[in-house]
Coordinates of C-alpha atoms in Angstrom, one line a residue:
M298 CA 23.0 -62.0 -19.5
N299 CA 25.6 -59.0 -20.2
T300 CA 26.6 -60.4 -24.0
A301 CA 22.5 -60.6 -24.4
I302 CA 22.4 -57.2 -23.7
D303 CA 25.0 -56.1 -26.1
T304 CA 23.3 -58.1 -29.1
L305 CA 19.5 -56.6 -28.5
D306 CA 17.6 -57.5 -31.7
E307 CA 15.3 -54.5 -33.3
T308 CA 12.3 -56.0 -31.6
D309 CA 13.1 -54.3 -28.1
Q310 CA 13.1 -51.2 -29.4
A311 CA 10.6 -48.7 -31.2
P312 CA 9.4 -49.4 -34.6
P313 CA 9.9 -46.5 -36.9
L314 CA 6.4 -45.9 -37.4
A315 CA 6.0 -45.5 -33.7
D316 CA 8.8 -42.8 -33.7
A317 CA 6.9 -41.3 -36.2
A318 CA 3.7 -41.1 -34.6
L319 CA 5.4 -40.0 -31.1
G320 CA 7.5 -37.0 -33.3
P321 CA 11.3 -37.1 -33.7
R322 CA 13.5 -38.8 -31.0
P323 CA 15.7 -36.2 -28.9
A324 CA 18.7 -35.4 -30.2
P325 CA 21.5 -37.3 -28.6
I326 CA 23.0 -35.9 -25.3
P327 CA 26.4 -36.7 -24.0
D328 CA 26.5 -38.6 -20.8
P329 CA 26.6 -36.4 -17.9
V330 CA 27.3 -38.5 -15.3
D331 CA 31.2 -39.9 -15.5
V332 CA 30.2 -43.3 -13.9
P333 CA 31.6 -46.6 -14.9
L334 CA 28.3 -48.4 -15.6
G335 CA 30.0 -51.6 -16.5
P336 CA 30.2 -53.8 -19.6
A337 CA 26.1 -53.6 -19.9
A338 CA 26.1 -50.5 -20.9
E339 CA 29.0 -50.7 -23.8
G340 CA 27.3 -50.5 -26.8
L341 CA 24.4 -48.2 -26.3
R342 CA 23.6 -45.1 -27.2
P343 CA 24.8 -41.5 -24.8
A344 CA 21.5 -40.7 -24.4
V345 CA 20.3 -44.4 -22.8
R346 CA 23.5 -44.3 -20.8
A347 CA 22.8 -40.9 -19.6
M348 CA 19.3 -42.6 -18.1
V349 CA 21.2 -45.8 -16.5
A350 CA 23.2 -43.2 -14.7
E351 CA 19.8 -41.3 -13.6
L352 CA 18.5 -44.7 -12.6
D353 CA 21.5 -45.2 -10.9
A354 CA 21.6 -41.9 -9.1
T355 CA 17.8 -42.5 -8.1
Y356 CA 17.3 -45.3 -7.0
G357 CA 21.3 -46.5 -6.1
G358 CA 20.5 -49.9 -6.8
A359 CA 16.9 -51.0 -6.1
D360 CA 14.4 -52.1 -8.0
P361 CA 12.9 -49.0 -10.3
G362 CA 9.3 -51.1 -10.9
S363 CA 7.9 -51.1 -14.2
I364 CA 8.6 -49.3 -17.4
N365 CA 5.7 -47.3 -16.9
E366 CA 6.3 -46.8 -13.6
T367 CA 10.1 -46.1 -14.3
A368 CA 9.0 -43.5 -17.0
T369 CA 6.4 -41.6 -14.6
A370 CA 8.5 -41.3 -11.6
M371 CA 12.0 -40.2 -13.9
K372 CA 9.9 -37.6 -15.9
A373 CA 9.6 -35.7 -12.6
V374 CA 13.1 -35.8 -11.7
S375 CA 15.4 -36.1 -14.6
A376 CA 17.3 -32.9 -16.0
T377 CA 16.3 -34.5 -19.6
P378 CA 12.8 -35.6 -19.3
D379 CA 12.1 -35.9 -23.1
S380 CA 14.4 -39.0 -23.0
W381 CA 11.8 -41.0 -20.8
G382 CA 9.1 -40.7 -23.4
S383 CA 9.7 -43.6 -25.9
R384 CA 9.4 -46.9 -23.8
G385 CA 11.8 -48.4 -26.3
Q386 CA 14.7 -46.2 -24.5
V387 CA 13.0 -46.7 -20.9
A388 CA 13.4 -50.9 -21.7
L389 CA 17.1 -50.4 -22.3
A390 CA 18.3 -48.4 -19.5
L391 CA 16.0 -50.8 -17.4
K392 CA 18.0 -53.7 -18.5
A393 CA 21.3 -52.0 -18.3
Y394 CA 20.5 -50.9 -14.9
R395 CA 19.4 -54.3 -13.6
A396 CA 22.4 -56.0 -15.3
W397 CA 24.8 -53.7 -13.7
H398 CA 23.4 -54.3 -10.3
S399 CA 22.7 -58.0 -11.1
L400 CA 19.3 -57.5 -10.3
P401 CA 16.9 -60.2 -11.4
E402 CA 14.3 -59.5 -14.4
K403 CA 10.8 -59.4 -13.0
S404 CA 8.5 -62.2 -14.3
P405 CA 6.2 -60.5 -16.0
A406 CA 8.7 -59.0 -18.4
K407 CA 7.0 -60.5 -21.2
K408 CA 3.7 -59.3 -20.1
E409 CA 5.5 -55.8 -20.0
S410 CA 6.9 -57.1 -23.5
A411 CA 4.0 -57.7 -25.3
R412 CA 2.2 -54.6 -23.9
T413 CA 5.2 -52.3 -25.0
T414 CA 4.7 -53.9 -28.3
A415 CA 0.8 -54.1 -28.3
P416 CA 0.4 -50.2 -28.3
K417 CA 2.9 -49.3 -30.4
A418 CA 1.4 -51.6 -33.3
R419 CA -1.9 -49.1 -32.2
R420 CA 0.5 -46.3 -32.4
T421 CA 1.4 -46.6 -36.0
A422 CA -2.0 -47.0 -37.1
V423 CA -3.1 -43.8 -35.4
V424 CA -2.6 -40.5 -37.2
R425 CA -2.4 -37.1 -35.3
A426 CA -4.6 -34.8 -36.6
K427 CA -3.7 -31.0 -35.8
P428 CA -6.0 -29.6 -33.4
A429 CA -8.8 -27.7 -35.3
P430 CA -8.0 -24.2 -35.2
P431 CA -10.5 -22.2 -32.2
V432 CA -13.9 -21.2 -33.1
P433 CA -13.8 -17.6 -32.4
V434 CA -17.3 -17.2 -29.7
A435 CA -19.0 -13.7 -30.3
V436 CA -18.9 -12.3 -26.9
R437 CA -21.9 -9.8 -26.2
P438 CA -21.5 -7.0 -23.7
A439 CA -23.6 -7.8 -20.3
V440 CA -26.4 -5.7 -20.6
P441 CA -27.5 -4.2 -17.4
P442 CA -30.1 -5.1 -15.4
A443 CA -33.2 -2.8 -16.6
Q444 CA -34.1 -0.4 -13.8
E445 CA -37.5 -0.5 -12.2
P446 CA -39.6 2.6 -13.2
V447 CA -40.2 5.5 -10.6
V448 CA -44.1 5.7 -10.2
H449 CA -45.0 8.9 -8.9
E450 CA -48.1 8.7 -6.9
P451 CA -50.6 11.8 -7.7
V452 CA -51.2 14.1 -5.0
P453 CA -54.8 14.5 -3.9
Q454 CA -56.2 17.6 -4.6
G455 CA -57.8 18.3 -1.8
E456 CA -54.3 18.1 0.0
P457 CA -52.0 21.4 0.0
T458 CA -48.7 20.9 -1.4
V459 CA -45.6 21.7 0.9
R460 CA -42.6 23.4 -0.3
T461 CA -39.4 23.4 1.7
A462 CA -37.4 26.7 1.4
P463 CA -33.7 26.8 1.1
A464 CA -32.3 27.3 4.4
R465 CA -30.8 30.5 5.1
A466 CA -27.5 31.6 6.0
V467 CA -27.1 32.5 9.8
V468 CA -26.9 36.5 10.2
V469 CA -23.6 37.5 11.8
W470 CA -24.2 41.6 12.3
P471 CA -26.0 41.2 16.0
V472 CA -22.0 40.2 17.1
V473 CA -21.4 44.3 16.2
L474 CA -24.2 45.3 18.8
L475 CA -22.9 42.2 21.6
A476 CA -18.9 43.5 20.8
A477 CA -19.4 47.2 21.2
P478 CA -19.7 47.3 24.8
A479 CA -17.2 44.7 25.4
F480 CA -14.9 46.8 23.3
V481 CA -15.4 49.7 25.6
A482 CA -14.6 48.0 28.9
I483 CA -12.0 46.1 27.4
W484 CA -10.2 49.3 25.8
G485 CA -10.8 51.2 29.3
G486 CA -9.6 48.8 31.6
W487 CA -6.3 48.5 29.4
V488 CA -5.6 51.9 29.0
G489 CA -5.8 52.5 32.6
L490 CA -3.9 49.8 34.1
G491 CA -1.2 50.6 31.6
G492 CA -1.6 54.0 33.0
L493 CA -1.0 52.5 36.5
T494 CA 2.0 50.4 35.7
G495 CA 3.8 53.2 33.7
F496 CA 2.5 53.6 30.5
G497 CA 1.8 57.1 29.2
K498 CA 1.9 59.6 26.9
V499 CA 5.0 59.3 24.4
N500 CA 6.6 61.5 21.5
L501 CA 7.0 59.0 18.7
L502 CA 9.0 61.9 16.7
P503 CA 11.4 63.7 19.5
G504 CA 12.9 66.6 18.1
I505 CA 10.9 66.6 15.1
V506 CA 7.3 67.6 16.4
G507 CA 7.5 69.3 20.1
D508 CA 5.9 67.2 22.9
G509 CA 2.0 67.4 22.8
G510 CA 2.0 67.5 19.1
W511 CA 0.1 64.8 16.2
A512 CA 3.2 62.6 17.0
T513 CA 2.3 62.1 20.5
I514 CA 0.5 59.3 21.8
D515 CA -0.6 57.3 24.8
S516 CA 1.3 53.7 25.3
A517 CA -1.2 52.5 27.0
I518 CA -3.3 51.6 23.5
T519 CA -1.1 49.2 22.8
L520 CA -2.2 46.6 25.5
P521 CA -5.9 46.7 24.2
I522 CA -5.0 46.5 20.8
G523 CA -2.2 44.1 21.1
V524 CA -3.5 41.5 23.5
E525 CA -7.2 41.3 22.2
T526 CA -6.5 41.3 18.5
Y527 CA -4.3 38.5 18.9
G528 CA -6.8 36.9 20.8
A529 CA -9.6 37.5 18.4
Y530 CA -7.4 36.3 15.2
A531 CA -5.6 33.0 17.2
L532 CA -9.2 32.2 18.0
Y533 CA -10.5 33.0 14.0
V534 CA -7.4 30.5 12.8
W535 CA -8.6 27.6 15.7
L536 CA -11.9 27.9 14.5
S537 CA -11.7 28.2 10.6
G538 CA -10.6 24.5 10.0
R539 CA -8.5 25.9 7.1
V540 CA -4.9 24.7 9.0
A541 CA -4.4 21.4 10.6
G542 CA -1.0 19.9 12.3
R543 CA 1.1 22.6 14.3
A544 CA -0.1 25.5 13.1
L545 CA -4.0 24.3 14.6
T546 CA -2.4 23.4 17.8
F547 CA -0.3 26.4 18.8
A548 CA -3.7 28.7 17.6
R549 CA -5.6 26.8 19.9
T550 CA -3.3 27.0 22.6
S551 CA -2.6 30.9 22.0
A552 CA -5.6 31.9 21.8
I553 CA -6.9 30.3 24.6
V554 CA -3.7 32.1 26.9
S555 CA -4.2 35.2 25.2
L556 CA -8.1 35.4 26.2
A557 CA -7.0 34.4 30.0
V558 CA -4.5 37.1 30.0
G559 CA -7.0 39.4 29.2
A560 CA -9.6 38.8 31.5
L561 CA -6.6 38.8 34.2
G562 CA -5.9 42.0 33.1
Q563 CA -9.4 43.4 33.4
V564 CA -9.6 42.1 37.0
A565 CA -6.3 43.4 38.3
Y566 CA -7.4 47.3 36.9
H567 CA -10.8 47.1 38.8
L568 CA -9.2 45.5 42.2
L569 CA -6.2 48.4 42.0
V570 CA -8.8 51.1 41.3
A571 CA -11.4 49.8 44.1
A572 CA -8.7 49.4 46.3
G573 CA -7.4 53.1 45.7
V574 CA -4.1 52.2 44.3
K575 CA -2.2 54.7 42.5
S576 CA 0.7 52.8 41.1
A577 CA 0.6 49.1 40.5
P578 CA 2.8 46.7 42.5
W579 CA 5.9 45.9 40.8
W580 CA 5.1 42.1 39.7
I581 CA 1.8 43.2 37.9
T582 CA 4.2 46.3 36.2
T583 CA 6.5 43.6 35.0
L584 CA 3.9 41.4 34.0
V585 CA 1.8 44.0 32.0
A586 CA 5.3 45.8 30.6
C587 CA 5.9 42.1 28.7
L588 CA 3.0 41.9 27.2
P589 CA 3.8 43.8 23.9
V590 CA 6.6 41.7 23.7
A591 CA 5.0 38.2 24.0
V592 CA 2.3 39.5 21.6
L593 CA 4.9 40.3 19.1
G594 CA 6.2 36.4 19.3
M595 CA 3.0 34.8 19.4
G596 CA 1.8 36.8 16.2
A597 CA 4.7 36.2 14.2
A598 CA 5.1 32.8 14.9
L599 CA 1.5 32.3 14.3
A600 CA 1.9 34.0 10.9
H601 CA 5.1 31.4 10.1
L602 CA 3.2 28.5 10.8
V603 CA -0.1 29.4 9.0
R604 CA 2.3 30.1 5.9
E605 CA 3.5 26.8 6.2
E606 CA 0.3 25.0 6.1
R607 CA -0.5 26.9 3.1

């Protein structure tokens, strides 16, 4: 059997016309598997020897099946799938593989050989023509659907036409009338509380201007200016919608605290006056004395946070 495989005649190989129809043969590749294939593989081309080695690595001595089944299966796993495109090479590789593993030739081998030769004869008569160049197709731009015309119903002559006037901005000048009496009461309360807690006249330029001159002011006015002005500014920053994040949180919290401290100051002053107290207790004096410093710190912090947001 080995001698018969070594002396295969030309009828088992693909005729030149079939090769020409299928395209040029793949270039011979070296045998990638260093495995002794036995005497059955002697005299074969390196490409066929490599196919026998791939069959052995894939099936491990089992029968691969028919030529078509083997070619289809090996194309999917072979490193050189082009080698499995020639039925003649596949037939040689199968014969050498079966002879090496002493596998019996299948009974329908003659039918397979007949099938292999018959399509080859048909392939010689088939001339593959080059595909026709694609015909350019003019693509028309999509036309948007026509919009339905808007039909305006005529207004009956007997009915009057209603016209909507533009919205007018809300006036804010009445707030001035509301704030005037509140400003007088708050100013008087803070100045009076400052007098009860040790605030009084201070010479801003001692040694330059004498006492009682134009440089002398009552330090009690710092309480209404500082506390109430900061509360109004923090309230504006909170409700303006121009800041976010830490600046918004700080403005909201400090505005509420400032307004609450202002209300407590007014309550403390009126209670002390109603009780006939001439000097506020020490803890009220301590809290009132710390207000200018607290207002300065909160104002500086809010200004830095607003600038950071910008």
